[in-house]
Backbone as numpy.savetxt, mean C-alpha at the origin, in Angstrom:
# Nx Ny Nz CAx CAy CAz Cx Cy Cz
3.65 26.70 -2.32 2.59 26.76 -3.32 1.54 27.76 -2.88
1.03 28.59 -3.80 0.04 29.60 -3.47 -1.25 28.92 -3.10
-2.09 29.57 -2.23 -3.33 28.94 -1.79 -4.26 28.57 -2.93
-4.29 29.40 -4.00 -5.21 29.11 -5.10 -4.86 27.79 -5.77
-3.54 27.53 -5.98 -3.14 26.28 -6.61 -3.42 25.09 -5.70
-3.18 25.26 -4.40 -3.48 24.18 -3.47 -4.96 23.85 -3.48
-5.80 24.88 -3.57 -7.25 24.65 -3.61 -7.64 23.90 -4.86
-6.99 24.22 -6.00 -7.30 23.52 -7.25 -6.92 22.05 -7.15
-5.77 21.76 -6.51 -5.36 20.38 -6.34 -6.33 19.61 -5.47
-6.82 20.24 -4.39 -7.78 19.57 -3.52 -9.09 19.33 -4.26
-9.49 20.29 -5.09 -10.70 20.12 -5.88 -10.54 18.98 -6.86
-9.35 18.89 -7.50 -9.09 17.80 -8.44 -9.19 16.46 -7.74
-8.61 16.35 -6.55 -8.69 15.11 -5.79 -10.13 14.74 -5.50
-10.93 15.72 -5.06 -12.33 15.44 -4.73 -13.11 14.99 -5.96
-12.85 15.64 -7.10 -13.57 15.29 -8.32 -13.20 13.91 -8.80
-11.88 13.60 -8.80 -11.43 12.29 -9.27 -11.99 11.19 -8.38
-11.85 11.36 -7.06 -12.31 10.33 -6.13 -13.81 10.15 -6.19
-14.54 11.27 -6.18 -15.99 11.21 -6.19 -16.54 10.59 -7.45
-15.96 10.95 -8.59 -16.45 10.43 -9.86 -16.24 8.93 -9.96
-15.07 8.46 -9.52 -14.79 7.03 -9.64 -15.55 6.20 -8.63
-15.81 6.77 -7.46 -16.59 6.02 -6.48 -18.04 5.89 -6.93
-18.55 6.89 -7.65 -19.94 6.84 -8.06 -20.16 6.04 -9.33
-19.15 6.00 -10.21 -19.35 5.28 -11.47 -18.30 4.20 -11.67
-17.04 4.58 -11.70 -15.94 3.62 -11.81 -16.02 2.71 -13.01
-16.25 3.24 -14.26 -16.36 2.34 -15.40 -15.08 1.57 -15.62
-15.23 0.24 -15.76 -14.08 -0.60 -16.05 -13.24 -0.95 -14.86
-13.58 -0.46 -13.66 -12.77 -0.73 -12.47 -13.57 -1.55 -11.48
-12.90 -2.53 -10.85 -13.56 -3.33 -9.82 -13.76 -2.49 -8.58
-14.94 -2.60 -7.96 -15.23 -1.88 -6.73 -15.42 -2.89 -5.60
-15.04 -2.53 -4.37 -15.16 -3.47 -3.27 -16.61 -3.77 -2.95
-16.87 -4.98 -2.47 -18.23 -5.35 -2.09 -18.71 -4.49 -0.95
-20.00 -4.17 -0.94 -20.56 -3.30 0.08 -21.19 -4.08 1.23
-21.17 -5.42 1.16 -21.75 -6.22 2.23 -20.99 -6.01 3.53
-21.68 -6.24 4.64 -21.04 -6.12 5.95 -19.89 -7.11 6.06
-18.74 -6.62 6.50 -17.56 -7.46 6.62 -17.52 -8.06 8.01
-17.48 -9.37 8.09 -17.38 -10.06 9.37 -16.07 -10.83 9.38
-15.19 -10.54 10.37 -13.90 -11.20 10.42 -14.02 -12.61 10.99
-15.12 -12.90 11.64 -15.36 -14.25 12.10 -14.68 -14.56 13.42
-15.09 -15.67 14.00 -14.49 -16.11 15.25 -13.27 -16.96 15.00
-12.66 -17.45 16.08 -11.40 -18.21 15.95 -11.55 -19.52 15.20
-12.79 -20.03 15.07 -12.99 -21.29 14.38 -13.28 -21.13 12.90
-13.41 -19.89 12.44 -13.67 -19.65 11.02 -12.35 -19.53 10.27
-12.42 -19.74 8.96 -11.19 -19.64 8.15 -10.60 -18.23 8.22
-11.46 -17.23 8.05 -10.95 -15.85 8.06 -10.44 -15.48 9.46
-11.05 -16.04 10.50 -10.57 -15.78 11.85 -9.18 -16.35 12.07
-8.97 -17.57 11.60 -7.64 -18.19 11.73 -6.60 -17.44 10.91
-6.98 -17.04 9.69 -6.04 -16.35 8.81 -5.64 -14.99 9.39
-6.63 -14.21 9.84 -6.31 -12.87 10.35 -5.57 -12.94 11.68
-5.85 -13.96 12.48 -5.09 -14.13 13.73 -3.62 -14.42 13.43
-3.38 -15.26 12.42 -1.99 -15.56 12.03 -1.32 -14.32 11.47
-2.07 -13.54 10.68 -1.53 -12.28 10.14 -1.11 -11.37 11.28
-1.99 -11.21 12.27 -1.70 -10.30 13.38 -0.47 -10.74 14.17
-0.32 -12.03 14.37 0.87 -12.53 15.06 2.14 -12.19 14.29
2.09 -12.39 12.97 3.28 -12.08 12.14 3.53 -10.58 12.10
2.48 -9.79 12.08 2.62 -8.34 12.08 3.34 -7.88 13.34
2.95 -8.42 14.46 3.58 -8.02 15.73 5.05 -8.46 15.78
5.33 -9.63 15.24 6.74 -10.06 15.17 7.53 -9.15 14.24
6.88 -8.71 13.15 7.55 -7.81 12.21 7.92 -6.49 12.89
7.01 -5.95 13.71 7.31 -4.71 14.43 8.48 -4.90 15.37
8.51 -6.03 16.07 9.60 -6.29 17.02 10.94 -6.41 16.29
10.92 -7.02 15.11 12.15 -7.18 14.33 12.57 -5.87 13.68
11.60 -5.12 13.18 11.90 -3.88 12.45 12.55 -2.85 13.36
11.95 -2.61 14.50 12.56 -1.72 15.49 12.40 -0.24 15.22
11.55 0.15 14.25 11.29 1.57 14.04 9.88 1.74 13.48
9.38 2.97 13.57 8.08 3.29 12.99 8.29 4.13 11.73
7.25 4.22 10.94 7.30 5.06 9.74 6.41 6.26 9.99
7.05 7.38 10.30 6.28 8.59 10.61 5.37 8.40 11.80
5.78 7.58 12.76 4.99 7.36 13.96 4.05 6.17 13.89
3.93 5.52 12.74 3.04 4.37 12.58 3.82 3.06 12.60
3.29 2.08 13.30 3.86 0.75 13.30 3.26 -0.08 12.17
3.85 -1.23 11.92 3.28 -2.16 10.94 1.87 -2.57 11.38
1.69 -2.78 12.67 0.36 -3.14 13.17 -0.64 -2.01 12.94
-0.22 -0.76 13.10 -1.11 0.38 12.81 -1.60 0.31 11.37
-0.68 0.09 10.44 -1.05 0.03 9.03 -2.00 -1.15 8.77
-1.68 -2.29 9.36 -2.49 -3.49 9.15 -3.91 -3.29 9.67
-4.03 -2.79 10.88 -5.36 -2.61 11.46 -6.16 -1.53 10.71
-5.53 -0.39 10.51 -6.27 0.74 9.94 -6.70 0.48 8.51
-5.86 -0.17 7.74 -6.13 -0.30 6.31 -6.73 -1.64 5.89
-6.56 -2.68 6.70 -7.11 -3.99 6.36 -8.10 -4.48 7.40
-7.62 -4.82 8.57 -8.45 -5.51 9.55 -9.65 -4.69 9.98
-9.47 -3.40 10.24 -10.57 -2.55 10.73 -11.21 -1.72 9.62
-10.84 -1.97 8.39 -11.39 -1.22 7.25 -12.63 -1.96 6.75
-13.84 -1.39 6.91 -15.06 -2.10 6.52 -15.17 -2.33 5.02
-14.35 -1.65 4.23 -14.39 -1.84 2.78 -13.53 -3.01 2.31
-12.70 -3.53 3.20 -11.90 -4.72 2.88 -12.71 -5.95 3.29
-12.99 -6.82 2.34 -13.83 -7.98 2.61 -13.02 -9.16 3.14
-13.75 -10.11 3.72 -13.11 -11.35 4.16 -12.45 -12.06 2.98
-13.13 -12.05 1.84 -12.58 -12.71 0.66 -11.25 -12.09 0.24
-11.13 -10.78 0.36 -9.87 -10.12 0.03 -8.77 -10.51 1.01
-9.10 -10.59 2.29 -8.11 -11.00 3.28 -7.63 -12.42 3.01
-8.55 -13.31 2.66 -8.16 -14.68 2.34 -7.29 -14.72 1.08
-7.64 -13.89 0.09 -6.83 -13.85 -1.13 -5.43 -13.33 -0.85
-5.30 -12.33 0.01 -3.99 -11.79 0.37 -3.13 -12.88 1.00
-3.74 -13.71 1.84 -2.97 -14.75 2.54 -2.45 -15.82 1.59
-2.97 -15.85 0.36 -2.57 -16.88 -0.60 -1.67 -16.35 -1.72
-1.29 -15.08 -1.64 -0.43 -14.50 -2.67 0.97 -15.14 -2.59
1.50 -15.50 -3.75 2.82 -16.13 -3.83 3.89 -15.11 -4.21
5.13 -15.43 -3.88 6.24 -14.53 -4.17 6.32 -14.21 -5.67
6.09 -15.21 -6.50 6.18 -15.01 -7.95 5.16 -13.98 -8.46
4.06 -13.83 -7.75 3.04 -12.86 -8.16 3.44 -11.43 -7.83
4.34 -11.26 -6.90 4.78 -9.93 -6.48 6.12 -9.53 -7.08
6.92 -10.50 -7.50 8.31 -10.25 -7.89 8.42 -9.30 -9.08
9.37 -8.40 -8.98 9.71 -7.49 -10.07 10.63 -8.24 -11.06
10.40 -8.11 -12.36 11.27 -8.80 -13.33 12.74 -8.44 -13.11
13.66 -9.39 -13.31 15.08 -9.14 -13.03 15.65 -7.91 -13.72
15.25 -7.66 -14.97 15.79 -6.49 -15.67 15.35 -5.18 -15.02
14.15 -5.17 -14.45 13.68 -3.97 -13.77 14.34 -3.82 -12.40
14.62 -4.94 -11.75 15.35 -4.87 -10.47 16.71 -4.20 -10.68
17.39 -4.57 -11.74 18.70 -3.97 -12.03 18.55 -2.48 -12.29
17.49 -2.11 -12.99 17.25 -0.70 -13.28 16.98 0.08 -12.00
16.23 -0.52 -11.07 15.93 0.12 -9.80 17.22 0.37 -9.02
18.06 -0.64 -8.91 19.28 -0.53 -8.12 20.32 0.38 -8.77
20.23 0.52 -10.07 21.10 1.47 -10.74 20.69 2.90 -10.40
19.37 3.13 -10.33 18.87 4.47 -10.03 18.95 4.79 -8.54
18.60 3.81 -7.69 18.61 4.01 -6.23 19.38 2.84 -5.61
20.72 2.90 -5.58 21.53 1.77 -5.11 21.20 1.31 -3.70
20.76 2.25 -2.85 20.48 1.92 -1.46 19.02 1.56 -1.24
18.31 1.18 -2.30 16.86 0.97 -2.23 16.47 0.04 -1.09
17.18 -1.06 -0.94 16.77 -2.06 0.06 17.06 -1.62 1.49
17.83 -0.56 1.67 18.13 -0.06 3.02 17.19 1.06 3.45
16.36 1.54 2.54 15.49 2.67 2.85 14.43 2.26 3.88
14.11 3.14 4.83 13.04 2.83 5.79 11.72 2.49 5.12
11.38 3.20 4.06 10.10 2.93 3.39 10.08 1.54 2.75
11.22 1.10 2.22 11.30 -0.25 1.66 11.21 -1.30 2.76
11.98 -1.15 3.80 11.99 -2.13 4.87 10.63 -2.25 5.54
9.95 -1.12 5.71 8.63 -1.12 6.33 7.61 -1.81 5.42
7.63 -1.47 4.13 6.67 -2.07 3.19 6.89 -3.57 3.08
8.14 -3.99 3.02 8.47 -5.41 2.96 7.97 -6.11 4.22
8.19 -5.50 5.39 7.74 -6.10 6.65 6.23 -6.28 6.65
5.50 -5.27 6.19 4.05 -5.35 6.14 3.58 -6.42 5.15
4.15 -6.41 3.96 3.74 -7.37 2.93 4.07 -8.80 3.35
5.24 -9.00 3.90 5.64 -10.34 4.33 4.74 -10.84 5.46
4.37 -9.94 6.36 3.55 -10.34 7.50 2.15 -10.78 7.06
1.54 -10.07 6.14 0.16 -10.41 5.77 0.09 -11.58 4.79
1.15 -11.78 4.02 1.15 -12.88 3.05 1.79 -14.15 3.61
2.63 -14.00 4.63 3.35 -15.14 5.17 4.63 -15.45 4.40
5.02 -14.56 3.49 6.23 -14.77 2.71 7.47 -14.42 3.53
8.61 -14.95 3.12 9.88 -14.62 3.78 10.30 -13.20 3.41
10.57 -12.38 4.43 10.86 -10.97 4.20 12.13 -10.77 3.37
13.18 -11.56 3.65 14.43 -11.40 2.90 14.23 -11.74 1.44
13.51 -12.83 1.17 13.26 -13.22 -0.22 12.41 -12.16 -0.92
11.45 -11.59 -0.20 10.60 -10.56 -0.79 11.40 -9.30 -1.12
12.30 -8.91 -0.23 13.15 -7.75 -0.47 14.04 -7.97 -1.69
14.59 -9.16 -1.80 15.44 -9.47 -2.95 14.64 -9.40 -4.25
13.39 -9.86 -4.21 12.57 -9.94 -5.42 11.92 -8.61 -5.79
11.81 -7.68 -4.82 11.10 -6.42 -5.08 11.84 -5.22 -4.48
13.02 -4.88 -4.99 13.75 -3.74 -4.43 13.03 -2.41 -4.62
12.03 -2.38 -5.52 11.29 -1.16 -5.78 10.17 -0.91 -4.78
9.82 -1.88 -3.94 8.81 -1.65 -2.91 9.24 -0.50 -2.00
8.37 0.47 -1.83 8.69 1.61 -0.98 9.37 2.76 -1.68
9.58 2.65 -3.00 10.12 3.77 -3.78 8.98 4.50 -4.46
9.10 5.80 -4.56 8.09 6.60 -5.25 8.33 6.53 -6.75
7.25 6.33 -7.50 7.37 6.28 -8.96 7.28 4.86 -9.48
7.85 4.64 -10.65 7.73 3.35 -11.33 9.07 2.89 -11.88
9.44 1.62 -11.68 10.69 1.12 -12.26 10.66 1.08 -13.78
9.45 1.09 -14.37 9.35 1.12 -15.82 9.77 2.46 -16.39
9.76 3.50 -15.54 10.13 4.85 -15.98 11.19 5.37 -15.01
12.49 5.06 -15.24 13.53 5.37 -14.27 13.61 6.83 -13.86
13.32 7.75 -14.77 13.40 9.16 -14.40 12.23 9.58 -13.50
11.25 8.67 -13.32 10.15 8.91 -12.39 10.24 7.92 -11.24
11.43 7.72 -10.71 11.65 6.79 -9.61 12.63 7.42 -8.63
12.24 7.51 -7.38 13.13 8.12 -6.39 12.78 7.62 -4.99
13.70 7.84 -4.06 13.45 7.53 -2.66 12.54 8.61 -2.09
11.44 8.24 -1.43 10.54 9.26 -0.87 11.28 10.16 0.10
10.96 11.45 0.02 11.78 12.45 0.71 11.28 12.82 2.10
9.99 12.82 2.30 9.42 13.23 3.58 8.75 12.04 4.26
8.48 12.18 5.56 7.79 11.10 6.27 6.43 10.83 5.66
5.70 11.87 5.31 4.38 11.67 4.73 4.48 10.96 3.37
5.46 11.35 2.57 5.65 10.68 1.28 6.05 9.22 1.50
6.87 8.96 2.50 7.25 7.57 2.82 6.02 6.75 3.18
5.17 7.30 4.04 3.98 6.57 4.49 3.02 6.31 3.33
2.76 7.33 2.54 1.81 7.17 1.43 2.36 6.23 0.36
3.65 6.36 0.07 4.27 5.46 -0.91 4.23 4.02 -0.42
4.55 3.81 0.84 4.53 2.47 1.41 3.14 1.86 1.29
2.13 2.61 1.66 0.77 2.08 1.60 0.33 1.83 0.17
0.64 2.75 -0.74 0.20 2.56 -2.12 0.92 1.39 -2.77
2.21 1.23 -2.53 2.91 0.07 -3.07 2.32 -1.22 -2.53
2.01 -1.22 -1.25 1.41 -2.40 -0.62 0.10 -2.78 -1.31
-0.80 -1.84 -1.45 -2.10 -2.17 -2.05 -1.99 -2.43 -3.54
-1.16 -1.67 -4.25 -1.13 -1.82 -5.70 -0.41 -3.09 -6.13
0.59 -3.51 -5.39 1.24 -4.79 -5.70 0.29 -5.95 -5.44
-0.52 -5.84 -4.39 -1.53 -6.86 -4.15 -2.58 -6.86 -5.25
-2.98 -5.67 -5.71 -3.92 -5.58 -6.83 -3.34 -6.29 -8.05
-2.07 -6.01 -8.36 -1.43 -6.64 -9.52 -1.30 -8.15 -9.34
-1.24 -8.61 -8.09 -1.15 -10.04 -7.81 -2.51 -10.73 -7.86
-3.57 -9.96 -8.10 -4.88 -10.56 -8.28 -5.88 -10.32 -7.17
-5.54 -9.50 -6.16 -6.50 -9.19 -5.09 -7.37 -8.03 -5.57
-8.47 -8.36 -6.18 -9.31 -7.35 -6.83 -9.98 -6.44 -5.80
-10.00 -5.15 -6.12 -10.69 -4.18 -5.30 -9.91 -3.64 -4.11
-8.66 -4.07 -3.93 -7.92 -3.66 -2.74 -7.50 -2.19 -2.80
-7.12 -1.70 -3.99 -6.84 -0.26 -4.11 -8.09 0.54 -3.78
-9.23 0.12 -4.34 -10.47 0.85 -4.11 -10.86 0.84 -2.64
-10.60 -0.26 -1.96 -10.96 -0.36 -0.55 -10.18 0.63 0.31
-8.97 0.95 -0.09 -8.12 1.84 0.71 -8.10 3.26 0.16
-8.01 3.41 -1.17 -7.83 4.72 -1.78 -9.10 5.29 -2.40
-10.12 4.45 -2.58 -11.35 4.93 -3.19 -11.42 4.71 -4.67
-10.30 4.35 -5.30 -10.25 4.06 -6.74 -9.37 2.85 -6.95
-9.69 2.02 -7.95 -8.94 0.79 -8.18 -7.78 0.99 -9.14
-7.88 1.96 -10.02 -6.85 2.21 -11.02 -5.50 2.52 -10.37
-4.44 1.90 -10.89 -3.09 2.20 -10.41 -2.76 3.68 -10.59
-3.06 4.19 -11.78 -2.68 5.57 -12.09 -3.46 6.58 -11.25
-4.77 6.36 -11.10 -5.58 7.33 -10.36 -5.32 7.24 -8.86
-5.08 6.04 -8.35 -4.73 5.95 -6.93 -3.36 6.58 -6.68
-2.45 6.44 -7.63 -1.14 7.10 -7.51 -1.29 8.61 -7.54
-2.24 9.10 -8.35 -2.50 10.54 -8.38 -2.98 11.02 -7.03
-3.83 10.25 -6.38 -4.29 10.61 -5.04 -3.11 10.65 -4.07
-2.23 9.66 -4.16 -1.05 9.64 -3.31 -0.21 10.89 -3.53
-0.01 11.24 -4.81 0.81 12.42 -5.14 0.20 13.68 -4.55
-1.11 13.83 -4.67 -1.78 15.02 -4.14 -1.73 15.04 -2.62
-1.92 13.87 -2.01 -2.00 13.80 -0.56 -0.63 13.85 0.13
0.45 13.55 -0.60 1.76 13.49 0.05 2.70 14.60 -0.36
2.28 15.47 -1.30 3.13 16.54 -1.78 3.31 17.66 -0.76
4.18 18.59 -1.04 4.45 19.68 -0.09 3.24 20.59 0.15
2.24 20.53 -0.74 1.04 21.34 -0.59 -0.02 20.66 0.28
0.21 19.39 0.65 -0.81 18.62 1.38 -0.97 19.15 2.80
-2.18 19.05 3.29 -2.48 19.42 4.67 -2.01 18.30 5.59
-0.98 18.51 6.42 -0.44 17.42 7.23 -1.43 16.90 8.28
-2.48 17.66 8.58 -3.45 17.21 9.58 -4.55 16.36 8.97
-4.62 16.29 7.64 -5.69 15.55 6.97 -5.11 14.24 6.44
-5.37 13.15 7.13 -4.83 11.86 6.75 -5.83 11.06 5.94
-5.33 10.35 4.90 -6.13 9.32 4.26 -6.11 8.11 5.18
-6.75 6.99 4.81 -6.84 5.86 5.74 -5.52 5.47 6.37
-4.43 5.52 5.62 -3.19 5.03 6.22 -2.03 5.98 6.15
-2.14 7.10 5.48 -0.96 7.96 5.37 -1.26 9.41 5.71
């Protein structure tokens, strides 16, 4: 891509992110209060300690990193150590049920028709490991219910659905699926806490700009 077009894309990203962070009409924004994870005797302390234990077990079971990042890296950078993620959001994540995340059966069939090896992809396995660890759900059941986790695009639009091609695209897709599925499950403000915007479409636009071949590989968003 020519430098002029790359510059226009970076400008578009800055304008979209800046405008929504300053106004964000119709979108939930994360609370700005100081986030305290609490001590071991607090509810959020017990919940996040259990999350961290499961995250570490997930890394041991998974046996690979995604572009050099472990599941624990993603968890710490984007949730536990992210000051924009509130204690209330962490507690809400711990209570998400499988039914809230599950892809409808007809869409699962559509996903597997388009990408038959979806459940074997590193981006899918990594995203499932992360989601299962923070929610406490069974990883195998989650994979069965959401074969589209870790795929770029949308199962509602099959021609816009594919296996992420590069490590950066894998990382960004994994993180965006993680936050956006939680948003859809009712964890308000989680996209905004990580991507700066709550909208599915606008956060996906940021992912597309940040993970495309024109992206600066040295400039990382919070998790990708």
